[in-house]
Coordinates of C-alpha atoms (C1' of nucleotides) in Angstrom, one line a residue:
Chain A
M271 CA -53.5 -73.2 -47.7
D272 CA -50.4 -72.5 -48.0
N273 CA -48.8 -72.4 -44.2
P274 CA -46.7 -69.6 -44.8
N275 CA -44.3 -71.1 -42.1
K276 CA -43.3 -74.0 -43.0
T277 CA -40.1 -73.7 -44.3
N278 CA -39.0 -72.1 -41.6
G279 CA -38.6 -74.9 -39.4
A280 CA -36.5 -75.4 -36.7
D281 CA -33.6 -73.4 -36.6
P282 CA -30.7 -75.1 -38.6
R283 CA -28.3 -73.8 -35.5
A284 CA -30.1 -76.4 -33.2
D285 CA -28.8 -79.0 -35.7
L286 CA -25.4 -77.9 -36.7
P287 CA -21.6 -78.1 -34.5
G288 CA -20.4 -75.9 -32.2
E289 CA -22.6 -73.3 -30.4
V290 CA -20.1 -70.5 -32.6
R291 CA -20.8 -70.6 -35.7
V292 CA -19.5 -68.1 -38.0
R293 CA -17.5 -67.5 -41.1
F294 CA -15.5 -65.8 -44.0
A295 CA -17.4 -65.5 -47.6
P296 CA -14.6 -64.5 -50.3
S297 CA -15.6 -64.4 -53.7
P298 CA -13.1 -65.4 -55.1
T299 CA -10.9 -62.5 -57.0
G300 CA -7.8 -64.4 -58.0
Y301 CA -5.6 -63.9 -54.4
L302 CA -6.0 -63.2 -50.6
H303 CA -7.1 -59.4 -49.6
I304 CA -4.9 -58.2 -47.0
G305 CA -8.4 -57.2 -45.8
G306 CA -9.7 -60.0 -46.2
A307 CA -7.3 -61.8 -44.8
R308 CA -7.7 -60.2 -41.4
T309 CA -12.0 -60.7 -41.4
A310 CA -11.5 -63.9 -41.9
L311 CA -8.4 -63.9 -39.3
F312 CA -10.7 -62.7 -36.7
N313 CA -13.3 -64.9 -38.0
W314 CA -11.4 -67.3 -36.9
L315 CA -9.8 -66.3 -33.7
F316 CA -13.4 -65.8 -32.3
A317 CA -14.4 -69.1 -33.1
A318 CA -11.4 -71.1 -31.7
R319 CA -11.9 -68.5 -28.6
N320 CA -15.1 -69.4 -28.1
G321 CA -15.3 -73.5 -28.9
G322 CA -17.2 -72.4 -32.0
R323 CA -16.4 -73.1 -35.9
F324 CA -15.6 -71.4 -39.1
I325 CA -16.7 -71.6 -41.9
L326 CA -15.2 -71.0 -45.6
R327 CA -17.7 -70.4 -48.2
I328 CA -16.9 -68.9 -51.4
E329 CA -18.9 -66.7 -52.9
D330 CA -18.9 -66.6 -56.6
T331 CA -22.2 -65.7 -57.7
D332 CA -20.7 -63.5 -60.6
F333 CA -19.1 -64.6 -63.7
S334 CA -15.7 -65.9 -63.1
R335 CA -14.0 -68.4 -65.2
K336 CA -10.8 -68.9 -63.2
V337 CA -13.7 -69.9 -59.8
E338 CA -11.2 -72.2 -60.0
D339 CA -7.9 -71.6 -59.6
S340 CA -8.4 -68.1 -57.4
T341 CA -10.5 -70.6 -54.8
R342 CA -6.9 -72.5 -54.4
Q343 CA -5.0 -70.0 -54.7
I344 CA -7.6 -68.1 -51.8
T345 CA -7.7 -71.3 -49.8
S346 CA -3.6 -72.5 -50.4
T347 CA -3.1 -68.5 -48.6
M348 CA -5.3 -69.0 -45.9
R349 CA -3.8 -72.3 -44.8
W350 CA 0.1 -70.9 -45.3
L351 CA -1.2 -68.5 -42.5
G352 CA -3.0 -71.7 -40.7
L353 CA -6.9 -70.4 -40.7
Q354 CA -7.6 -73.5 -41.2
W355 CA -11.3 -73.9 -41.5
D356 CA -13.7 -77.1 -40.2
E357 CA -15.8 -76.6 -43.0
G358 CA -15.9 -75.7 -46.8
P359 CA -14.5 -76.3 -49.6
V360 CA -11.7 -80.5 -49.3
A361 CA -12.9 -80.4 -46.1
G362 CA -16.8 -80.8 -46.1
G363 CA -19.4 -80.7 -43.8
P364 CA -23.2 -80.9 -43.2
V365 CA -24.4 -77.9 -44.9
G366 CA -22.6 -77.8 -48.1
P367 CA -22.3 -77.4 -50.8
Y368 CA -19.6 -74.4 -49.8
F369 CA -19.7 -73.0 -53.1
Q370 CA -22.5 -70.1 -54.2
S371 CA -22.6 -71.1 -57.6
E372 CA -24.1 -75.1 -56.4
R373 CA -26.3 -73.8 -54.7
L374 CA -28.5 -71.9 -57.3
D375 CA -31.5 -74.1 -57.1
L376 CA -31.5 -72.8 -52.8
Y377 CA -32.2 -70.0 -53.8
R378 CA -33.9 -69.9 -56.4
K379 CA -36.3 -72.4 -53.5
A380 CA -35.9 -69.2 -51.3
A381 CA -36.9 -67.2 -54.4
D382 CA -40.2 -68.4 -54.2
E383 CA -41.3 -68.7 -51.5
L384 CA -40.4 -64.8 -50.7
K385 CA -42.8 -65.2 -53.5
A386 CA -44.9 -66.7 -52.3
R387 CA -45.2 -64.4 -49.2
G388 CA -46.0 -61.0 -51.3
A389 CA -42.5 -59.8 -49.9
A390 CA -41.0 -60.4 -53.4
Y391 CA -42.0 -59.0 -56.5
D392 CA -40.8 -59.9 -60.0
C393 CA -39.9 -56.2 -61.7
Y394 CA -39.6 -56.4 -66.0
C395 CA -37.6 -52.9 -66.1
T396 CA -34.2 -53.8 -68.7
P397 CA -31.5 -52.0 -67.9
E398 CA -31.5 -49.7 -70.7
E399 CA -34.8 -47.9 -69.0
L400 CA -33.5 -48.6 -65.1
A401 CA -30.4 -46.4 -66.4
E402 CA -32.3 -43.6 -67.8
R403 CA -35.0 -43.7 -65.4
R404 CA -32.1 -43.0 -63.0
E405 CA -30.3 -40.4 -64.9
E406 CA -33.8 -38.8 -65.1
A407 CA -34.1 -38.5 -61.3
R408 CA -30.7 -37.2 -60.9
R409 CA -31.5 -34.2 -63.0
L410 CA -34.1 -33.8 -61.6
G411 CA -31.8 -34.1 -57.8
R412 CA -34.0 -36.9 -56.8
D413 CA -32.4 -40.1 -55.2
P414 CA -31.7 -42.3 -57.9
R415 CA -34.0 -45.2 -56.5
Y416 CA -36.1 -47.6 -58.5
D417 CA -39.4 -46.5 -58.5
G418 CA -41.9 -49.2 -57.8
R419 CA -43.4 -49.6 -60.4
C420 CA -43.8 -53.1 -61.3
R421 CA -44.4 -53.5 -57.1
N422 CA -47.8 -53.9 -58.0
L423 CA -48.4 -55.0 -61.0
A424 CA -51.7 -55.7 -62.4
E425 CA -52.3 -59.6 -63.6
E426 CA -52.7 -58.3 -67.8
D427 CA -49.9 -55.9 -67.5
R428 CA -48.1 -58.1 -66.4
R429 CA -48.5 -60.3 -69.3
R430 CA -48.0 -58.1 -71.6
L431 CA -44.7 -57.5 -70.4
V432 CA -43.9 -61.4 -70.6
A433 CA -45.6 -61.9 -74.2
E434 CA -43.3 -58.8 -74.5
G435 CA -40.3 -61.2 -74.4
R436 CA -39.1 -59.6 -71.5
H437 CA -36.9 -61.2 -68.7
S438 CA -37.8 -60.3 -64.8
V439 CA -35.6 -60.5 -62.2
L440 CA -36.6 -60.3 -58.2
R441 CA -37.6 -57.5 -56.8
L442 CA -37.8 -56.7 -52.2
K443 CA -40.7 -55.3 -51.1
T444 CA -39.5 -52.4 -48.7
P445 CA -41.2 -51.9 -46.1
K446 CA -41.3 -48.0 -46.7
E447 CA -41.9 -46.4 -43.1
G448 CA -40.7 -47.8 -40.1
Q449 CA -37.0 -48.3 -39.3
T450 CA -35.0 -50.6 -38.9
V451 CA -32.0 -51.2 -36.1
V452 CA -28.9 -53.2 -36.2
E453 CA -27.2 -54.5 -33.1
D454 CA -23.6 -54.8 -33.7
L455 CA -21.6 -56.0 -31.2
I456 CA -18.8 -53.3 -32.4
R457 CA -20.7 -50.5 -33.8
G458 CA -24.2 -50.5 -30.7
T459 CA -27.8 -49.5 -32.2
V460 CA -27.2 -48.5 -35.5
V461 CA -30.8 -47.3 -36.9
F462 CA -32.2 -47.0 -40.3
D463 CA -35.1 -45.2 -41.7
N464 CA -37.2 -47.9 -44.2
A465 CA -38.5 -45.2 -46.2
L466 CA -34.6 -44.5 -47.4
L467 CA -34.3 -48.6 -48.5
D468 CA -34.7 -49.2 -51.7
D469 CA -37.0 -52.5 -53.4
Y470 CA -33.4 -53.9 -54.3
V471 CA -33.0 -56.3 -57.0
L472 CA -32.6 -60.4 -55.2
M473 CA -33.2 -62.8 -57.9
K474 CA -31.7 -61.3 -61.7
S475 CA -32.6 -62.0 -65.4
D476 CA -30.7 -65.1 -65.0
G477 CA -31.3 -66.8 -62.8
V478 CA -28.6 -65.8 -60.4
P479 CA -29.1 -64.1 -56.4
T480 CA -27.4 -61.1 -55.2
Y481 CA -25.0 -60.9 -52.9
N482 CA -27.6 -59.5 -50.3
F483 CA -29.7 -62.6 -50.9
A484 CA -27.5 -64.9 -51.4
C485 CA -25.5 -63.8 -48.2
V486 CA -28.8 -63.8 -45.9
V487 CA -29.9 -67.6 -47.6
D488 CA -26.5 -69.3 -46.8
D489 CA -26.0 -67.2 -43.9
H490 CA -29.1 -69.4 -42.6
A491 CA -29.1 -72.2 -43.9
M492 CA -25.3 -72.5 -42.8
G493 CA -26.2 -71.5 -39.5
M494 CA -24.7 -68.9 -38.8
T495 CA -24.7 -67.2 -35.9
H496 CA -22.2 -64.1 -35.9
V497 CA -21.3 -62.6 -39.0
I498 CA -18.2 -60.9 -38.4
R499 CA -17.2 -58.8 -41.7
A500 CA -15.8 -55.7 -42.7
D501 CA -17.6 -51.9 -42.0
E502 CA -17.8 -51.4 -45.4
H503 CA -21.2 -53.7 -44.8
L504 CA -22.4 -51.9 -42.6
S505 CA -25.2 -50.0 -45.0
N506 CA -26.6 -53.9 -46.4
T507 CA -27.0 -54.9 -43.1
P508 CA -30.3 -53.5 -42.6
K509 CA -31.8 -54.9 -46.4
Q510 CA -30.4 -58.0 -45.4
M511 CA -31.7 -57.7 -41.7
I512 CA -35.4 -57.0 -44.3
I513 CA -34.9 -60.1 -45.9
Y514 CA -34.2 -61.8 -42.8
R515 CA -37.9 -60.9 -41.8
A516 CA -39.3 -61.5 -44.8
F517 CA -38.3 -65.4 -43.3
G518 CA -39.3 -65.2 -40.6
W519 CA -35.9 -66.0 -39.4
D520 CA -33.7 -65.0 -36.7
P521 CA -30.5 -62.6 -37.7
P522 CA -27.3 -63.6 -36.2
T523 CA -25.4 -61.3 -34.2
F524 CA -23.6 -59.0 -36.2
A525 CA -19.8 -56.8 -35.8
H526 CA -18.8 -54.8 -38.6
V527 CA -15.1 -54.6 -37.7
P528 CA -13.6 -51.5 -39.2
M529 CA -11.8 -51.2 -42.1
I530 CA -8.2 -51.4 -43.5
L531 CA -7.2 -47.6 -45.4
A532 CA -4.3 -47.4 -47.9
P533 CA -1.7 -44.7 -46.5
D534 CA -3.9 -41.7 -47.6
R535 CA -6.4 -42.6 -45.8
S536 CA -8.3 -44.5 -49.2
K537 CA -9.6 -47.8 -49.6
L538 CA -6.9 -50.8 -50.1
S539 CA -6.4 -51.6 -53.7
K540 CA -3.6 -52.7 -56.8
R541 CA -2.6 -48.8 -56.7
H542 CA -1.4 -48.8 -53.1
G543 CA 1.5 -51.9 -53.8
A544 CA 1.0 -54.4 -52.1
T545 CA -2.9 -55.5 -50.9
S546 CA -2.6 -59.1 -51.4
V547 CA -1.4 -61.4 -48.6
E548 CA 0.8 -63.8 -51.4
E549 CA 3.0 -60.6 -52.3
F550 CA 4.2 -60.7 -49.4
Q551 CA 4.9 -64.8 -49.0
E552 CA 6.6 -64.2 -51.6
A553 CA 8.5 -61.7 -50.4
G554 CA 9.6 -63.6 -47.6
Y555 CA 7.5 -62.4 -44.9
L556 CA 6.3 -65.5 -41.9
P557 CA 2.6 -66.2 -41.9
E558 CA 3.5 -65.7 -38.2
A559 CA 4.3 -62.3 -38.7
I560 CA 1.6 -61.3 -41.0
V561 CA -1.1 -63.1 -38.8
N562 CA 0.4 -60.7 -35.3
Y563 CA 0.5 -58.0 -37.3
L564 CA -3.1 -58.6 -39.1
V565 CA -4.4 -58.8 -35.4
F566 CA -3.3 -56.1 -33.6
L567 CA -4.4 -54.1 -36.7
G568 CA -8.1 -53.5 -35.2
W569 CA -7.5 -55.2 -32.0
S570 CA -5.4 -54.9 -29.0
P571 CA -5.1 -57.3 -26.6
E572 CA -5.7 -55.9 -22.8
G573 CA -2.3 -56.8 -21.2
G574 CA -0.8 -54.5 -23.9
E575 CA 1.7 -56.7 -25.4
E576 CA 3.1 -56.2 -28.9
V577 CA 4.6 -60.5 -29.4
L578 CA 1.7 -62.6 -29.4
S579 CA 1.9 -66.1 -31.1
V580 CA -1.0 -67.8 -32.6
D581 CA -1.7 -70.0 -28.9
E582 CA -2.2 -66.7 -27.1
L583 CA -4.1 -64.9 -29.5
R584 CA -6.4 -68.0 -29.7
R585 CA -6.5 -67.6 -26.4
Q586 CA -7.4 -64.1 -25.7
F587 CA -9.4 -62.7 -28.9
S588 CA -12.1 -60.9 -28.2
L589 CA -14.4 -58.6 -30.2
D590 CA -14.9 -56.3 -27.2
R591 CA -11.3 -55.4 -27.6
V592 CA -11.6 -54.3 -31.5
T593 CA -11.6 -50.3 -32.2
K594 CA -14.4 -48.9 -34.2
N595 CA -11.9 -46.7 -36.2
A596 CA -10.0 -47.4 -39.4
A597 CA -6.7 -48.2 -39.3
I598 CA -4.5 -47.3 -42.0
Y599 CA -2.1 -49.6 -43.5
D600 CA 1.4 -49.7 -43.4
T601 CA 4.4 -52.4 -43.9
T602 CA 6.7 -50.3 -41.7
K603 CA 5.9 -52.0 -38.5
L604 CA 5.4 -55.1 -40.8
T605 CA 8.9 -55.1 -41.4
W606 CA 9.8 -54.9 -38.1
M607 CA 8.0 -58.0 -36.7
N608 CA 9.0 -59.5 -39.4
G609 CA 13.4 -59.8 -38.3
H610 CA 11.3 -60.1 -34.8
Y611 CA 10.5 -63.7 -35.6
I612 CA 13.5 -64.6 -38.5
R613 CA 15.5 -64.5 -35.5
T614 CA 13.0 -65.9 -33.3
I615 CA 11.8 -68.9 -34.6
D616 CA 13.3 -71.9 -35.1
L617 CA 16.2 -72.4 -36.7
D618 CA 15.2 -75.6 -38.6
R619 CA 12.2 -74.4 -39.1
L620 CA 14.2 -70.8 -41.0
T621 CA 16.9 -72.6 -42.6
D622 CA 14.0 -74.7 -44.3
L623 CA 11.8 -70.8 -45.0
S624 CA 15.1 -69.5 -46.1
I625 CA 16.0 -72.1 -49.3
P626 CA 13.5 -71.4 -51.4
F627 CA 14.3 -68.1 -51.4
L628 CA 17.7 -69.0 -52.6
A629 CA 17.5 -71.2 -54.1
K630 CA 15.2 -68.8 -56.9
A631 CA 18.7 -66.5 -57.0
G632 CA 20.1 -70.0 -57.8
L633 CA 22.2 -69.3 -54.9
V634 CA 21.7 -73.6 -53.9
T635 CA 19.2 -75.9 -55.6
E636 CA 16.8 -78.3 -54.6
P637 CA 16.1 -80.4 -52.5
V638 CA 19.6 -79.5 -50.4
D639 CA 22.1 -82.3 -49.7
P640 CA 23.1 -82.7 -46.2
S641 CA 26.2 -80.4 -45.9
T642 CA 24.7 -77.6 -47.9
R643 CA 21.5 -77.2 -46.0
S644 CA 24.0 -77.3 -42.4
F645 CA 25.7 -74.3 -44.1
V646 CA 22.4 -73.1 -44.7
K647 CA 21.9 -72.9 -41.0
A648 CA 25.3 -72.1 -40.6
I649 CA 25.3 -69.1 -42.4
L650 CA 21.3 -68.4 -40.9
T651 CA 22.9 -68.3 -37.6
A652 CA 25.4 -66.4 -37.9
L653 CA 23.0 -63.2 -40.5
R654 CA 19.4 -64.2 -39.0
D655 CA 19.6 -60.8 -37.1
R656 CA 20.3 -59.2 -39.6
V657 CA 17.8 -59.5 -42.4
K658 CA 14.2 -58.5 -42.6
T659 CA 12.7 -60.4 -44.6
L660 CA 14.0 -63.6 -46.3
G661 CA 14.2 -61.8 -49.7
E662 CA 16.5 -60.6 -49.0
L663 CA 18.9 -63.4 -48.3
P664 CA 20.3 -64.5 -51.6
E665 CA 21.1 -60.3 -52.1
V666 CA 23.1 -60.3 -48.1
T667 CA 24.7 -63.7 -48.9
V668 CA 26.6 -64.3 -51.9
Y669 CA 29.3 -64.2 -51.1
F670 CA 29.2 -67.2 -49.3
F671 CA 27.3 -68.9 -52.0
R672 CA 29.8 -67.7 -55.3
D673 CA 33.3 -66.8 -55.7
E674 CA 32.3 -64.3 -58.3
F675 CA 30.7 -61.8 -56.0
G676 CA 31.3 -58.2 -56.8
F677 CA 32.7 -55.0 -54.9
D678 CA 30.9 -52.0 -53.0
P679 CA 33.1 -49.6 -54.6
K680 CA 32.4 -47.3 -51.4
G681 CA 34.2 -50.1 -49.7
V682 CA 37.0 -50.3 -52.0
Q683 CA 37.6 -47.1 -51.8
K684 CA 37.3 -46.2 -48.5
H685 CA 39.5 -50.5 -47.3
L686 CA 41.9 -51.1 -50.6
S687 CA 42.8 -48.5 -52.4
S688 CA 46.2 -48.6 -50.8
T689 CA 49.6 -50.7 -51.0
D690 CA 49.1 -50.8 -47.1
A691 CA 45.8 -52.5 -47.1
A692 CA 48.2 -55.2 -49.6
G693 CA 50.3 -55.9 -47.4
L694 CA 48.2 -55.9 -44.5
L695 CA 46.3 -58.5 -47.1
D696 CA 48.7 -61.3 -47.3
Q697 CA 50.2 -60.3 -44.2
A698 CA 47.2 -61.8 -42.2
R699 CA 47.0 -64.6 -44.8
A700 CA 50.0 -65.4 -43.7
V701 CA 49.4 -66.1 -40.3
L702 CA 45.3 -67.6 -41.0
A703 CA 47.6 -69.8 -43.6
G704 CA 49.6 -71.4 -40.2
L705 CA 47.3 -71.7 -38.3
P706 CA 46.4 -76.1 -37.0
R707 CA 42.4 -75.0 -36.6
F708 CA 40.7 -72.7 -38.4
D709 CA 37.1 -71.9 -36.6
V710 CA 36.3 -69.4 -34.8
E711 CA 38.3 -68.8 -31.8
A712 CA 41.3 -69.4 -33.9
C713 CA 41.4 -66.8 -36.6
E714 CA 40.5 -64.0 -34.0
T715 CA 43.8 -65.0 -31.5
A716 CA 45.8 -64.6 -34.3
Y717 CA 43.8 -61.2 -35.9
R718 CA 44.6 -60.4 -32.3
G719 CA 47.8 -60.8 -32.2
L720 CA 48.6 -60.5 -35.1
I721 CA 46.7 -56.7 -34.9
E722 CA 48.9 -56.7 -31.4
S723 CA 52.2 -56.8 -33.3
L724 CA 51.8 -54.1 -35.8
G725 CA 50.5 -52.2 -33.0
I726 CA 47.7 -50.5 -35.5
K727 CA 43.3 -50.5 -34.5
G728 CA 41.6 -53.5 -35.4
G729 CA 39.2 -51.8 -37.3
A730 CA 43.0 -50.8 -40.0
L731 CA 43.5 -54.9 -40.7
I732 CA 39.0 -56.1 -39.9
H733 CA 37.8 -53.6 -42.5
P734 CA 40.0 -53.8 -45.8
T735 CA 39.6 -58.0 -44.8
R736 CA 35.9 -58.0 -44.6
V737 CA 36.0 -56.2 -48.0
A738 CA 38.4 -58.6 -49.6
L739 CA 36.4 -61.6 -48.3
T740 CA 32.3 -60.3 -49.1
G741 CA 33.4 -57.4 -51.5
R742 CA 30.9 -55.9 -48.8
T743 CA 31.4 -53.7 -45.6
I744 CA 28.3 -54.8 -43.6
G745 CA 27.5 -58.3 -42.8
P746 CA 28.0 -60.8 -39.6
G747 CA 30.9 -60.8 -37.5
L748 CA 34.5 -61.3 -39.3
F749 CA 35.6 -64.3 -37.8
D750 CA 32.1 -65.8 -38.7
I751 CA 32.8 -65.0 -42.2
M752 CA 35.6 -66.1 -42.1
A753 CA 35.1 -70.1 -40.5
L754 CA 31.7 -70.5 -42.8
L755 CA 33.7 -70.1 -45.8
G756 CA 36.5 -72.4 -44.5
R757 CA 40.7 -71.3 -44.9
E758 CA 40.5 -72.6 -48.5
R759 CA 38.3 -69.9 -50.1
T760 CA 39.3 -67.4 -46.8
L761 CA 42.8 -67.9 -48.4
T762 CA 42.2 -67.5 -51.6
R763 CA 40.2 -64.3 -51.3
L764 CA 42.8 -62.6 -49.1
E765 CA 45.2 -63.1 -52.0
K766 CA 43.3 -62.0 -54.9
A767 CA 42.5 -58.9 -53.1
S768 CA 45.6 -57.6 -51.6
A769 CA 46.9 -58.5 -55.7
T770 CA 44.4 -56.7 -57.3
A771 CA 44.4 -54.0 -54.8
R772 CA 48.2 -53.4 -55.9
E773 CA 47.0 -53.1 -59.0
G774 CA 45.1 -50.2 -58.3
G775 CA 41.4 -52.2 -59.4
P776 CA 40.0 -53.2 -60.8
W777 CA 37.1 -54.6 -59.5
P778 CA 34.0 -56.9 -59.8
E779 CA 31.3 -55.2 -60.5
P780 CA 28.3 -56.3 -57.8
V781 CA 25.5 -58.9 -59.4
D782 CA 22.4 -57.6 -59.2
L783 CA 20.4 -60.8 -57.8
G784 CA 16.9 -58.6 -57.6
Y785 CA 16.9 -56.5 -54.9
P786 CA 15.0 -57.3 -52.0
T787 CA 11.5 -56.0 -52.8
V788 CA 9.4 -54.4 -49.4
P789 CA 5.9 -54.6 -50.6
G790 CA 4.6 -51.2 -49.5
Q791 CA 7.8 -49.3 -49.7
A792 CA 8.1 -48.7 -52.8
A793 CA 6.3 -45.4 -52.9
K794 CA 8.9 -44.7 -49.9
T795 CA 12.3 -45.3 -51.8
S796 CA 11.2 -43.3 -54.9
Chain B
rG104 C1' -25.9 -35.4 -52.2
rG105 C1' -28.8 -38.9 -50.0
rC106 C1' -27.9 -42.4 -45.3
rC107 C1' -24.6 -44.9 -42.6
rC108 C1' -19.7 -45.1 -39.3
rC109 C1' -14.9 -43.2 -37.8
rA110 C1' -12.1 -39.5 -34.9
rU111 C1' -6.3 -39.8 -28.9
rG112 C1' 1.1 -38.7 -31.9
rG113 C1' 3.7 -39.6 -38.8
rU114 C1' 1.8 -45.0 -38.0
rC115 C1' -1.1 -49.3 -34.8
rA116 C1' -3.0 -48.0 -30.2
rA117 C1' -4.0 -48.0 -23.8
rG118 C1' -7.1 -45.1 -22.0
rC119 C1' -14.3 -47.2 -21.0
rG120 C1' -15.3 -39.5 -15.3
rG121 C1' -10.9 -38.2 -11.2
rC122 C1' -5.1 -42.7 -10.7
rC123 C1' -3.8 -38.7 -17.7
rU124 C1' 1.6 -32.9 -15.8
rA125 C1' -1.7 -38.7 -21.6
rA126 C1' 1.0 -46.0 -21.3
rG127 C1' 3.5 -49.3 -24.1
rA128 C1' 5.1 -50.4 -29.9
rC129 C1' 6.5 -49.5 -35.1
rA130 C1' 9.5 -45.0 -37.0
rC131 C1' 12.7 -41.1 -36.6
rC132 C1' 16.4 -38.6 -33.7
rG133 C1' 20.9 -39.6 -29.8
rC134 C1' 24.1 -42.3 -26.6
rC135 C1' 25.6 -47.2 -24.8
rC136 C1' 27.6 -52.2 -26.4
rU137 C1' 31.2 -53.4 -30.8
rU138 C1' 35.5 -55.0 -36.0
rU139 C1' 30.3 -52.9 -39.6
rC140 C1' 25.8 -53.5 -40.6
rA141 C1' 23.1 -55.2 -37.5
rC142 C1' 20.5 -56.9 -32.6
rG143 C1' 20.5 -55.3 -27.6
rG144 C1' 20.4 -51.7 -23.7
rC145 C1' 19.8 -46.7 -21.5
rG146 C1' 17.1 -41.7 -23.8
rG147 C1' 14.4 -38.1 -26.7
rU148 C1' 11.0 -35.5 -30.5
rA149 C1' 6.1 -36.1 -30.9
rA150 C1' -0.9 -37.2 -30.1
rC151 C1' -6.1 -36.1 -26.9
rU152 C1' -9.8 -32.2 -34.4
rC153 C1' -12.0 -27.9 -33.1
rG154 C1' -17.2 -24.6 -30.3
rG155 C1' -20.5 -25.2 -26.8
rG156 C1' -22.6 -27.5 -23.3
rU157 C1' -23.5 -32.0 -18.7
rU158 C1' -20.5 -32.5 -14.4
rC159 C1' -17.3 -30.4 -7.9
rG160 C1' -13.9 -32.5 -12.6
rA161 C1' -13.9 -34.8 -19.2
rA162 C1' -9.6 -37.7 -24.0
rU163 C1' -13.2 -40.1 -21.4
rC164 C1' -21.2 -38.2 -21.1
rC165 C1' -24.6 -35.3 -24.9
rC166 C1' -24.6 -31.5 -29.2
rG167 C1' -23.7 -29.1 -33.4
rA168 C1' -19.4 -27.5 -36.7
rU169 C1' -15.0 -30.4 -39.5
rG170 C1' -12.8 -34.3 -40.9
rG171 C1' -11.9 -38.3 -43.2
rG172 C1' -14.0 -43.2 -44.4
rG173 C1' -18.1 -46.3 -46.6
rU174 C1' -22.7 -47.1 -49.2
rC175 C1' -26.4 -46.1 -52.3
rA176 C1' -26.3 -51.2 -59.4
rC177 C1' -29.3 -56.8 -62.9
rC178 C1' -20.4 -56.5 -58.3
rA179 C1' -19.6 -58.9 -53.8

RNA sequence: GGCCCCAUGGUCAAGCGGCCUAAGACACCGCCCUUUCACGGCGGUAACUCGGGUUCGAAUCCCGAUGGGGUCACCA
């Protein structure tokens, strides 16, 4: 005799490492969505805080031929963010495989068990018929739900349908009465009427499970203790609870975190600009800034700090300080935070992170030699608190790397259009040329001296010099620029600018290095 | 449309019955610092969706309305 409980066994959780087990289960869509990243982050932090394990599972039950590429993309971005998983692709683990596409046998077995328990049944209705009936129901103003006609099929009818060559799907026999109660860590108690639940599909006709089914089978088999996921899954939860109950399994504890919405309050999608972590990565955002920003979308620390290190987050994160309301995603604060990290992280690290951006613009060639590296480092010292993203770097540093850098017409107009300016530049050049040492202090002393002896205001000399040396009116301190440029280039540029000023131009046009892309702010500019 | 969730400034948010004539951060606006631009410092504008209750007392509890969001597939 069949023992309906025989495959229940012990709760898998009992034998698995970690008291707390949580997972992030993305489907391989090609990139790591910003909302997904936050869900992953919450899970990761929750595991860290509770001494648990963080599992990565790829939900690739959909067709998708790019599974491999997509998975690589997602995993590499997660690593870049610092969200290492304890079990999952590459890492392996005791309850693998961690790709749903490799777990098909498990689902089939589980499906058979459910059928044996009388909790599910084969349905032979074709998609066309279903669509037709849905349409019909809609027309009559009824809920477009499955009518349950295969729920209690007589054996001979079943045979007839098979003989017609029909394929079947497996449907769950959902209870017609009663309620399903979800005790959610964030939402509290949420009650759903079973009567509203459809006999939805568990296994598709091609033998592949649907999301809700695979999700339950895996969460159970993988010993999940908590399921932390986006709010959009809350309405799926009763369906999943019923499956757990049908198997006789204890469901995990659920926590539905609020969604991240686009500025227009709708669900975040591609048309809202940057929605993937990769886009921010390419634009020169630092992982710590993204993590820091993301965690504050829905969570806040007890102390009210706005900037917290990852270590601090791992120590402080808790689900009971997660808000219930959806957050609108706005990059302004992220950009500010990125600027904060740019000016506070270790300089060597900043240098290493910056070089690829300069290389991409052709300003340096990788691998950089030591002297170039220290030059970049010195530039960064002078410039780091003036940029918000690494992507802006080429734009604001060209003149350090190239002698053709173009002049801002307004700057020229304002500071280099008179012959006075040319004269000033000549005098400055003479003074600088005679300096025994050419460093920040020496340059400044020389300039201050010249300014005083000419009886002019500092700006009268400094502004024209800045434009002459950099082509623009903004940038680091002038004497830092001189020291960075070195005597030779400084003198040459002064001379050249003076000559051009005398001739009244022409001044080279600013070069286009691809303007800094700040994702999500495109809409603002237009 | 049914069901579910949510509701404090432009945005993120603190607040969990009296400490609220409501924190903090970003953004914005002034001022200061200053060779520019930043950074930094100081200050300012700006919010409890509405209506009923409960209570001595409500941003906080209850109900309703309104608004927003999610979900209703052989997608995940």
